[in-house]
Tab-separated table of N, CA and C in Angstrom:
chain	number	residue	atom	x	y	z
F	1	MET	N	-142.569	55.225	65.192
F	1	MET	CA	-143.158	54.421	66.247
F	1	MET	C	-143.569	55.329	67.404
F	2	MET	N	-144.737	55.067	67.972
F	2	MET	CA	-145.204	55.843	69.097
F	2	MET	C	-144.343	55.528	70.319
F	3	ALA	N	-144.128	56.536	71.191
F	3	ALA	CA	-143.243	56.378	72.337
F	3	ALA	C	-143.807	55.407	73.368
F	4	ASP	N	-145.107	55.120	73.345
F	4	ASP	CA	-145.676	54.205	74.326
F	4	ASP	C	-145.781	52.768	73.815
F	5	ARG	N	-145.069	52.474	72.754
F	5	ARG	CA	-145.100	51.124	72.141
F	5	ARG	C	-143.650	50.618	71.977
F	6	VAL	N	-143.523	49.318	71.903
F	6	VAL	CA	-142.232	48.700	71.653
F	6	VAL	C	-142.405	47.756	70.450
F	7	GLN	N	-141.453	47.754	69.567
F	7	GLN	CA	-141.490	46.843	68.424
F	7	GLN	C	-141.101	45.453	68.895
F	8	PHE	N	-141.944	44.465	68.628
F	8	PHE	CA	-141.653	43.084	69.046
F	8	PHE	C	-141.601	42.205	67.803
F	9	GLU	N	-140.528	41.424	67.753
F	9	GLU	CA	-140.397	40.458	66.662
F	9	GLU	C	-140.020	39.106	67.248
F	10	LEU	N	-140.731	38.089	66.810
F	10	LEU	CA	-140.456	36.704	67.180
F	10	LEU	C	-140.141	35.952	65.902
F	11	VAL	N	-138.932	35.365	65.857
F	11	VAL	CA	-138.441	34.700	64.653
F	11	VAL	C	-137.967	33.292	65.014
F	12	THR	N	-138.335	32.323	64.169
F	12	THR	CA	-137.806	30.976	64.297
F	12	THR	C	-136.920	30.726	63.078
F	13	PRO	N	-136.192	29.613	63.052
F	13	PRO	CA	-135.394	29.330	61.855
F	13	PRO	C	-136.233	29.221	60.596
F	14	GLU	N	-137.531	28.869	60.751
F	14	GLU	CA	-138.398	28.700	59.577
F	14	GLU	C	-139.004	29.999	59.076
F	15	ARG	N	-139.389	30.906	60.043
F	15	ARG	CA	-140.117	32.092	59.573
F	15	ARG	C	-140.270	33.148	60.658
F	16	LEU	N	-140.720	34.300	60.243
F	16	LEU	CA	-141.089	35.392	61.147
F	16	LEU	C	-142.493	35.068	61.672
F	17	ILE	N	-142.645	34.971	62.994
F	17	ILE	CA	-143.929	34.608	63.600
F	17	ILE	C	-144.747	35.868	63.928
F	18	VAL	N	-144.079	36.852	64.546
F	18	VAL	CA	-144.753	38.098	64.936
F	18	VAL	C	-143.833	39.266	64.631
F	19	SER	N	-144.406	40.334	64.102
F	19	SER	CA	-143.716	41.604	63.970
F	19	SER	C	-144.787	42.662	64.177
F	20	ALA	N	-144.771	43.271	65.373
F	20	ALA	CA	-145.828	44.212	65.711
F	20	ALA	C	-145.380	45.196	66.777
F	21	GLU	N	-145.998	46.358	66.767
F	21	GLU	CA	-145.795	47.314	67.853
F	21	GLU	C	-146.757	46.898	68.965
F	22	VAL	N	-146.229	46.703	70.170
F	22	VAL	CA	-147.053	46.233	71.275
F	22	VAL	C	-146.864	47.131	72.494
F	23	GLU	N	-147.798	47.007	73.439
F	23	GLU	CA	-147.707	47.768	74.674
F	23	GLU	C	-146.561	47.199	75.532
F	24	MET	N	-146.559	45.882	75.686
F	24	MET	CA	-145.553	45.220	76.481
F	24	MET	C	-145.453	43.771	76.065
F	25	VAL	N	-144.289	43.157	76.260
F	25	VAL	CA	-144.094	41.735	76.023
F	25	VAL	C	-143.337	41.177	77.206
F	26	VAL	N	-143.746	39.987	77.662
F	26	VAL	CA	-143.057	39.291	78.758
F	26	VAL	C	-142.414	38.045	78.187
F	27	VAL	N	-141.122	37.890	78.415
F	27	VAL	CA	-140.310	36.816	77.844
F	27	VAL	C	-139.789	35.912	78.955
F	28	PRO	N	-139.810	34.580	78.729
F	28	PRO	CA	-139.283	33.665	79.740
F	28	PRO	C	-137.750	33.577	79.676
F	29	GLY	N	-137.065	34.503	80.339
F	29	GLY	CA	-135.615	34.484	80.369
F	29	GLY	C	-135.073	33.347	81.179
F	30	SER	N	-133.835	32.996	80.943
F	30	SER	CA	-133.225	31.883	81.682
F	30	SER	C	-133.079	32.196	83.153
F	31	GLU	N	-133.053	33.462	83.517
F	31	GLU	CA	-132.959	33.863	84.930
F	31	GLU	C	-134.320	34.260	85.495
F	32	GLY	N	-135.380	34.082	84.734
F	32	GLY	CA	-136.731	34.431	85.140
F	32	GLY	C	-137.403	35.273	84.065
F	33	ASN	N	-138.715	35.408	84.161
F	33	ASN	CA	-139.453	36.186	83.178
F	33	ASN	C	-139.063	37.649	83.278
F	34	PHE	N	-139.031	38.327	82.131
F	34	PHE	CA	-138.784	39.766	82.149
F	34	PHE	C	-139.752	40.447	81.191
F	35	GLY	N	-140.253	41.612	81.635
F	35	GLY	CA	-141.156	42.405	80.826
F	35	GLY	C	-140.398	43.463	80.082
F	36	VAL	N	-140.829	43.733	78.858
F	36	VAL	CA	-140.183	44.752	78.035
F	36	VAL	C	-141.220	45.816	77.697
F	37	LEU	N	-140.940	47.033	78.142
F	37	LEU	CA	-141.727	48.213	77.840
F	37	LEU	C	-140.853	49.172	77.028
F	38	PRO	N	-141.448	50.169	76.394
F	38	PRO	CA	-140.625	51.177	75.686
F	38	PRO	C	-139.630	51.796	76.651
F	39	GLY	N	-138.401	52.005	76.181
F	39	GLY	CA	-137.351	52.615	76.982
F	39	GLY	C	-136.582	51.613	77.829
F	40	HIS	N	-136.801	50.319	77.638
F	40	HIS	CA	-136.104	49.293	78.399
F	40	HIS	C	-134.601	49.409	78.194
F	41	SER	N	-133.834	49.102	79.203
F	41	SER	CA	-132.375	49.096	79.084
F	41	SER	C	-131.961	47.978	78.130
F	42	PRO	N	-130.870	48.183	77.418
F	42	PRO	CA	-130.362	47.128	76.508
F	42	PRO	C	-130.065	45.851	77.273
F	43	LEU	N	-130.396	44.726	76.661
F	43	LEU	CA	-130.248	43.434	77.315
F	43	LEU	C	-130.170	42.338	76.287
F	44	ILE	N	-129.342	41.353	76.555
F	44	ILE	CA	-129.346	40.118	75.771
F	44	ILE	C	-129.482	38.987	76.770
F	45	SER	N	-130.401	38.054	76.521
F	45	SER	CA	-130.676	36.960	77.445
F	45	SER	C	-130.991	35.683	76.680
F	46	THR	N	-130.531	34.575	77.225
F	46	THR	CA	-131.027	33.298	76.722
F	46	THR	C	-132.445	33.150	77.258
F	47	ILE	N	-133.243	32.362	76.559
F	47	ILE	CA	-134.609	32.118	77.027
F	47	ILE	C	-134.793	30.636	77.245
F	48	ARG	N	-135.614	30.326	78.241
F	48	ARG	CA	-135.895	28.957	78.597
F	48	ARG	C	-137.265	28.570	78.019
F	49	PRO	N	-137.574	27.302	78.008
F	49	PRO	CA	-138.909	26.912	77.532
F	49	PRO	C	-139.982	27.583	78.377
F	50	GLY	N	-140.923	28.217	77.711
F	50	GLY	CA	-141.987	28.924	78.406
F	50	GLY	C	-142.837	29.725	77.426
F	51	THR	N	-143.692	30.556	77.997
F	51	THR	CA	-144.658	31.302	77.193
F	51	THR	C	-144.294	32.769	77.111
F	52	ILE	N	-144.303	33.294	75.885
F	52	ILE	CA	-144.167	34.736	75.672
F	52	ILE	C	-145.582	35.300	75.727
F	53	ASP	N	-145.773	36.325	76.541
F	53	ASP	CA	-147.078	36.990	76.666
F	53	ASP	C	-146.994	38.375	76.033
F	54	ILE	N	-147.919	38.638	75.119
F	54	ILE	CA	-148.013	39.934	74.441
F	54	ILE	C	-149.193	40.700	75.058
F	55	TYR	N	-148.952	41.913	75.493
F	55	TYR	CA	-149.966	42.712	76.177
F	55	TYR	C	-150.457	43.881	75.321
F	56	GLU	N	-151.743	44.113	75.373
F	56	GLU	CA	-152.396	45.292	74.808
F	56	GLU	C	-153.489	45.665	75.784
F	57	GLY	N	-153.652	46.953	76.079
F	57	GLY	CA	-154.703	47.379	76.996
F	57	GLY	C	-154.535	46.750	78.378
F	58	HIS	N	-153.313	46.575	78.836
F	58	HIS	CA	-152.992	46.010	80.137
F	58	HIS	C	-153.464	44.573	80.319
F	59	ALA	N	-153.699	43.857	79.216
F	59	ALA	CA	-154.136	42.457	79.284
F	59	ALA	C	-153.385	41.653	78.239
F	60	ILE	N	-153.213	40.364	78.531
F	60	ILE	CA	-152.557	39.471	77.571
F	60	ILE	C	-153.505	39.273	76.394
F	61	THR	N	-152.991	39.565	75.189
F	61	THR	CA	-153.807	39.375	73.986
F	61	THR	C	-153.326	38.183	73.163
F	62	GLU	N	-152.084	37.750	73.404
F	62	GLU	CA	-151.563	36.610	72.656
F	62	GLU	C	-150.470	35.936	73.478
F	63	ARG	N	-150.472	34.596	73.431
F	63	ARG	CA	-149.446	33.799	74.075
F	63	ARG	C	-148.829	32.876	73.047
F	64	ILE	N	-147.502	32.743	73.129
F	64	ILE	CA	-146.785	31.851	72.215
F	64	ILE	C	-145.760	31.068	73.024
F	65	PHE	N	-145.805	29.745	72.925
F	65	PHE	CA	-144.842	28.901	73.627
F	65	PHE	C	-143.561	28.847	72.825
F	66	VAL	N	-142.419	29.080	73.503
F	66	VAL	CA	-141.129	28.944	72.842
F	66	VAL	C	-140.307	27.890	73.569
F	67	VAL	N	-139.534	27.125	72.817
F	67	VAL	CA	-138.746	26.051	73.374
F	67	VAL	C	-137.436	26.600	73.951
F	68	GLY	N	-136.906	27.642	73.403
F	68	GLY	CA	-135.647	28.236	73.855
F	68	GLY	C	-135.170	29.211	72.825
F	69	GLY	N	-134.029	29.835	73.052
F	69	GLY	CA	-133.480	30.782	72.104
F	69	GLY	C	-132.781	31.932	72.780
F	70	ILE	N	-132.804	33.068	72.109
F	70	ILE	CA	-132.114	34.286	72.580
F	70	ILE	C	-133.039	35.482	72.402
F	71	ALA	N	-133.021	36.386	73.368
F	71	ALA	CA	-133.767	37.643	73.246
F	71	ALA	C	-132.790	38.800	73.288
F	72	GLU	N	-133.022	39.759	72.413
F	72	GLU	CA	-132.247	41.003	72.411
F	72	GLU	C	-133.218	42.159	72.613
F	73	VAL	N	-132.912	43.014	73.595
F	73	VAL	CA	-133.786	44.138	73.930
F	73	VAL	C	-133.000	45.428	73.773
F	74	THR	N	-133.625	46.425	73.143
F	74	THR	CA	-133.112	47.791	73.099
F	74	THR	C	-134.248	48.678	73.608
F	75	PRO	N	-134.018	49.979	73.787
F	75	PRO	CA	-135.108	50.829	74.259
F	75	PRO	C	-136.342	50.844	73.349
F	76	GLU	N	-136.161	50.537	72.062
F	76	GLU	CA	-137.269	50.602	71.107
F	76	GLU	C	-137.785	49.247	70.656
F	77	ARG	N	-137.063	48.161	70.957
F	77	ARG	CA	-137.357	46.876	70.297
F	77	ARG	C	-137.033	45.706	71.207
F	78	CYS	N	-137.796	44.593	70.993
F	78	CYS	CA	-137.494	43.299	71.602
F	78	CYS	C	-137.544	42.269	70.488
F	79	THR	N	-136.447	41.616	70.260
F	79	THR	CA	-136.374	40.579	69.220
F	79	THR	C	-136.068	39.246	69.898
F	80	VAL	N	-136.890	38.253	69.636
F	80	VAL	CA	-136.664	36.917	70.149
F	80	VAL	C	-136.368	36.003	68.959
F	81	LEU	N	-135.194	35.373	69.032
F	81	LEU	CA	-134.804	34.362	68.054
F	81	LEU	C	-135.037	33.021	68.748
F	82	ALA	N	-136.165	32.381	68.421
F	82	ALA	CA	-136.581	31.162	69.136
F	82	ALA	C	-136.203	29.923	68.336
F	83	ASP	N	-135.832	28.875	69.068
F	83	ASP	CA	-135.536	27.594	68.438
F	83	ASP	C	-136.815	27.027	67.817
F	84	GLU	N	-137.933	27.227	68.501
F	84	GLU	CA	-139.227	26.729	68.046
F	84	GLU	C	-140.308	27.548	68.746
F	85	ALA	N	-141.393	27.868	68.042
F	85	ALA	CA	-142.516	28.608	68.626
F	85	ALA	C	-143.820	27.900	68.256
F	86	ILE	N	-144.691	27.742	69.272
F	86	ILE	CA	-145.925	26.988	69.091
F	86	ILE	C	-147.044	27.725	69.792
F	87	PRO	N	-148.202	27.894	69.153
F	87	PRO	CA	-149.358	28.445	69.887
F	87	PRO	C	-149.727	27.447	70.985
F	88	PRO	N	-149.940	27.898	72.235
F	88	PRO	CA	-150.251	26.954	73.321
F	88	PRO	C	-151.461	26.070	73.034
F	89	GLU	N	-152.435	26.584	72.303
F	89	GLU	CA	-153.641	25.794	72.008
F	89	GLU	C	-153.322	24.629	71.053
F	90	ALA	N	-152.147	24.641	70.426
F	90	ALA	CA	-151.766	23.551	69.533
F	90	ALA	C	-151.099	22.399	70.306
F	91	LEU	N	-150.863	22.605	71.611
F	91	LEU	CA	-150.233	21.571	72.432
F	91	LEU	C	-151.291	20.523	72.823
F	92	ASP	N	-150.874	19.272	72.876
F	92	ASP	CA	-151.764	18.166	73.186
F	92	ASP	C	-151.415	17.613	74.576
F	93	ARG	N	-152.285	17.864	75.547
F	93	ARG	CA	-152.024	17.464	76.947
F	93	ARG	C	-151.799	15.946	77.046
F	94	GLY	N	-152.616	15.145	76.399
F	94	GLY	CA	-152.469	13.694	76.472
F	94	GLY	C	-151.117	13.216	75.950
F	95	ALA	N	-150.714	13.741	74.815
F	95	ALA	CA	-149.430	13.369	74.240
F	95	ALA	C	-148.273	13.825	75.130
F	96	LEU	N	-148.412	15.026	75.707
F	96	LEU	CA	-147.354	15.538	76.598
F	96	LEU	C	-147.266	14.721	77.879
F	97	ASP	N	-148.408	14.348	78.442
F	97	ASP	CA	-148.399	13.507	79.635
F	97	ASP	C	-147.703	12.177	79.349
F	98	GLN	N	-148.002	11.595	78.200
F	98	GLN	CA	-147.390	10.307	77.810
F	98	GLN	C	-145.882	10.468	77.595
F	99	GLU	N	-145.498	11.543	76.922
F	99	GLU	CA	-144.072	11.797	76.677
F	99	GLU	C	-143.323	11.946	78.000
F	100	LEU	N	-143.899	12.720	78.918
F	100	LEU	CA	-143.258	12.946	80.211
F	100	LEU	C	-143.162	11.645	81.008
F	101	THR	N	-144.195	10.830	80.970
F	101	THR	CA	-144.176	9.536	81.661
F	101	THR	C	-143.067	8.644	81.100
F	102	ASN	N	-142.957	8.597	79.765
F	102	ASN	CA	-141.919	7.803	79.128
F	102	ASN	C	-140.504	8.280	79.485
F	103	VAL	N	-140.303	9.581	79.395
F	103	VAL	CA	-138.974	10.166	79.696
F	103	VAL	C	-138.621	9.911	81.152
F	104	GLU	N	-139.550	10.203	82.044
F	104	GLU	CA	-139.251	10.036	83.469
F	104	GLU	C	-139.093	8.558	83.851
F	105	GLY	N	-139.705	7.669	83.074
F	105	GLY	CA	-139.498	6.252	83.313
F	105	GLY	C	-138.121	5.774	82.875
F	106	ASN	N	-137.537	6.426	81.874
F	106	ASN	CA	-136.221	6.038	81.341
F	106	ASN	C	-135.051	6.686	82.063
F	107	LEU	N	-135.268	7.806	82.735
F	107	LEU	CA	-134.159	8.528	83.366
F	107	LEU	C	-133.433	7.721	84.444
F	108	PRO	N	-134.127	7.060	85.385
F	108	PRO	CA	-133.378	6.359	86.438
F	108	PRO	C	-132.431	5.288	85.913
F	109	SER	N	-132.882	4.462	84.965
F	109	SER	CA	-131.993	3.424	84.446
F	109	SER	C	-130.841	4.035	83.640
F	110	LEU	N	-131.102	5.120	82.921
F	110	LEU	CA	-130.015	5.766	82.183
F	110	LEU	C	-128.977	6.356	83.127
F	111	ARG	N	-129.442	6.962	84.223
F	111	ARG	CA	-128.502	7.497	85.227
F	111	ARG	C	-127.661	6.367	85.838
F	112	GLU	N	-128.280	5.242	86.054
F	112	GLU	CA	-127.591	4.074	86.596
F	112	GLU	C	-126.525	3.602	85.605
F	113	GLN	N	-126.870	3.542	84.303
F	113	GLN	CA	-125.919	3.106	83.277
F	113	GLN	C	-124.741	4.074	83.207
F	114	VAL	N	-125.025	5.382	83.315
F	114	VAL	CA	-123.943	6.391	83.281
F	114	VAL	C	-122.975	6.173	84.435
F	115	SER	N	-123.523	5.894	85.616
F	115	SER	CA	-122.671	5.732	86.805
F	115	SER	C	-121.728	4.527	86.688
F	116	ARG	N	-122.103	3.530	85.895
F	116	ARG	CA	-121.265	2.332	85.733
F	116	ARG	C	-120.365	2.376	84.506
F	117	ALA	N	-120.685	3.218	83.542
F	117	ALA	CA	-119.952	3.216	82.273
F	117	ALA	C	-118.647	3.998	82.375
F	118	GLN	N	-117.765	3.727	81.393
F	118	GLN	CA	-116.479	4.426	81.335
F	118	GLN	C	-116.167	4.795	79.887
F	119	GLY	N	-115.263	5.723	79.741
F	119	GLY	CA	-114.742	6.077	78.413
F	119	GLY	C	-115.793	6.613	77.471
F	120	THR	N	-115.679	6.172	76.204
F	120	THR	CA	-116.563	6.697	75.154
F	120	THR	C	-118.010	6.276	75.379
F	121	GLU	N	-118.214	5.093	75.972
F	121	GLU	CA	-119.595	4.653	76.260
F	121	GLU	C	-120.246	5.590	77.282
F	122	ARG	N	-119.454	6.025	78.278
F	122	ARG	CA	-119.991	6.965	79.295
F	122	ARG	C	-120.341	8.294	78.625
F	123	GLU	N	-119.492	8.774	77.736
F	123	GLU	CA	-119.771	10.033	77.044
F	123	GLU	C	-121.042	9.931	76.210
F	124	ARG	N	-121.205	8.800	75.512
F	124	ARG	CA	-122.413	8.595	74.722
F	124	ARG	C	-123.651	8.586	75.603
F	125	LEU	N	-123.575	7.902	76.746
F	125	LEU	CA	-124.699	7.850	77.664
F	125	LEU	C	-124.994	9.215	78.294
F	126	LEU	N	-123.957	9.961	78.589
F	126	LEU	CA	-124.151	11.329	79.146
F	126	LEU	C	-124.866	12.216	78.140
F	127	THR	N	-124.514	12.091	76.867
F	127	THR	CA	-125.186	12.867	75.823
F	127	THR	C	-126.657	12.495	75.763
F	128	GLU	N	-126.957	11.221	75.821
F	128	GLU	CA	-128.348	10.764	75.823
F	128	GLU	C	-129.077	11.232	77.072
F	129	LEU	N	-128.405	11.230	78.211
F	129	LEU	CA	-129.016	11.695	79.460
F	129	LEU	C	-129.362	13.199	79.364
F	130	ARG	N	-128.439	13.980	78.854
F	130	ARG	CA	-128.724	15.429	78.664
F	130	ARG	C	-129.904	15.643	77.725
F	131	ARG	N	-129.985	14.845	76.668
F	131	ARG	CA	-131.104	14.971	75.711
F	131	ARG	C	-132.434	14.658	76.384
F	132	LEU	N	-132.442	13.587	77.159
F	132	LEU	CA	-133.678	13.214	77.859
F	132	LEU	C	-134.057	14.255	78.931
F	133	GLU	N	-133.089	14.785	79.636
F	133	GLU	CA	-133.390	15.813	80.644
F	133	GLU	C	-133.938	17.082	79.975
F	134	ARG	N	-133.413	17.428	78.823
F	134	ARG	CA	-133.928	18.587	78.082
F	134	ARG	C	-135.354	18.301	77.631
F	135	GLN	N	-135.611	17.107	77.129
F	135	GLN	CA	-136.953	16.720	76.700
F	135	GLN	C	-137.932	16.794	77.867
F	136	GLN	N	-137.497	16.370	79.046
F	136	GLN	CA	-138.319	16.452	80.252
F	136	GLN	C	-138.638	17.907	80.599
F	137	THR	N	-137.652	18.780	80.545
F	137	THR	CA	-137.841	20.196	80.840
F	137	THR	C	-138.824	20.824	79.885
F	138	VAL	N	-138.695	20.540	78.584
F	138	VAL	CA	-139.585	21.113	77.583
F	138	VAL	C	-141.022	20.596	77.770
F	139	ALA	N	-141.179	19.305	78.021
F	139	ALA	CA	-142.522	18.737	78.221
F	139	ALA	C	-143.185	19.353	79.444
F	140	ARG	N	-142.447	19.523	80.529
F	140	ARG	CA	-143.003	20.157	81.725
F	140	ARG	C	-143.413	21.600	81.445
F	141	ALA	N	-142.586	22.334	80.714
F	141	ALA	CA	-142.893	23.725	80.390
F	141	ALA	C	-144.138	23.791	79.492
F	142	LYS	N	-144.284	22.886	78.561
F	142	LYS	CA	-145.476	22.856	77.703
F	142	LYS	C	-146.725	22.586	78.546
F	143	LEU	N	-146.646	21.663	79.481
F	143	LEU	CA	-147.795	21.375	80.358
F	143	LEU	C	-148.121	22.595	81.222
F	144	GLN	N	-147.093	23.323	81.680
F	144	GLN	CA	-147.311	24.550	82.446
F	144	GLN	C	-148.018	25.594	81.584
F	145	ALA	N	-147.619	25.710	80.327
F	145	ALA	CA	-148.259	26.657	79.404
F	145	ALA	C	-149.745	26.295	79.234
F	146	LEU	N	-150.032	25.019	79.122
F	146	LEU	CA	-151.426	24.593	79.006
F	146	LEU	C	-152.214	24.955	80.279
F	147	ALA	N	-151.593	24.775	81.420
F	147	ALA	CA	-152.265	25.128	82.688
F	147	ALA	C	-152.533	26.615	82.766
F	148	GLU	N	-151.609	27.438	82.250
F	148	GLU	CA	-151.776	28.898	82.287
F	148	GLU	C	-152.934	29.352	81.378
F	149	ILE	N	-153.056	28.753	80.217
F	149	ILE	CA	-154.151	29.202	79.327
F	149	ILE	C	-155.487	28.654	79.793
F	150	ALA	N	-155.485	27.618	80.628
F	150	ALA	CA	-156.743	27.079	81.140
F	150	ALA	C	-157.362	27.973	82.217
F	151	ARG	N	-156.543	28.853	82.801
F	151	ARG	CA	-157.047	29.745	83.851
F	151	ARG	C	-157.912	30.819	83.311
């Protein structure tokens, strides 16, 4: 491998999405985006819903939306084990807007139910609340990815 390149691999449970030597890759870490260049310090990070940007010639050549996962970085390599990976152009703005509207419409009443419930019913409702909040976060991140590629 050339010293000015880093090996990048993006893997989902279903398949290997990308395996290439790249100039740089930017990953949406849980603490913020981080860029990986050759010689990067070792790092392991969870990743949040967002877009991975692959750079060649100091410009983004490919973007891939990831729902979450883990990234491992060494001086020579960046490996992302993603829960799900989607090309941003495959996202449907209308469907995402509708999903977000539905989720955000259900959250207030679910929060109200949680505040009144007790015992196992409260635990069940809290699990549903966390699922809906995660769905809201992912839908917002997908809409952000669409806004970024529209620029």
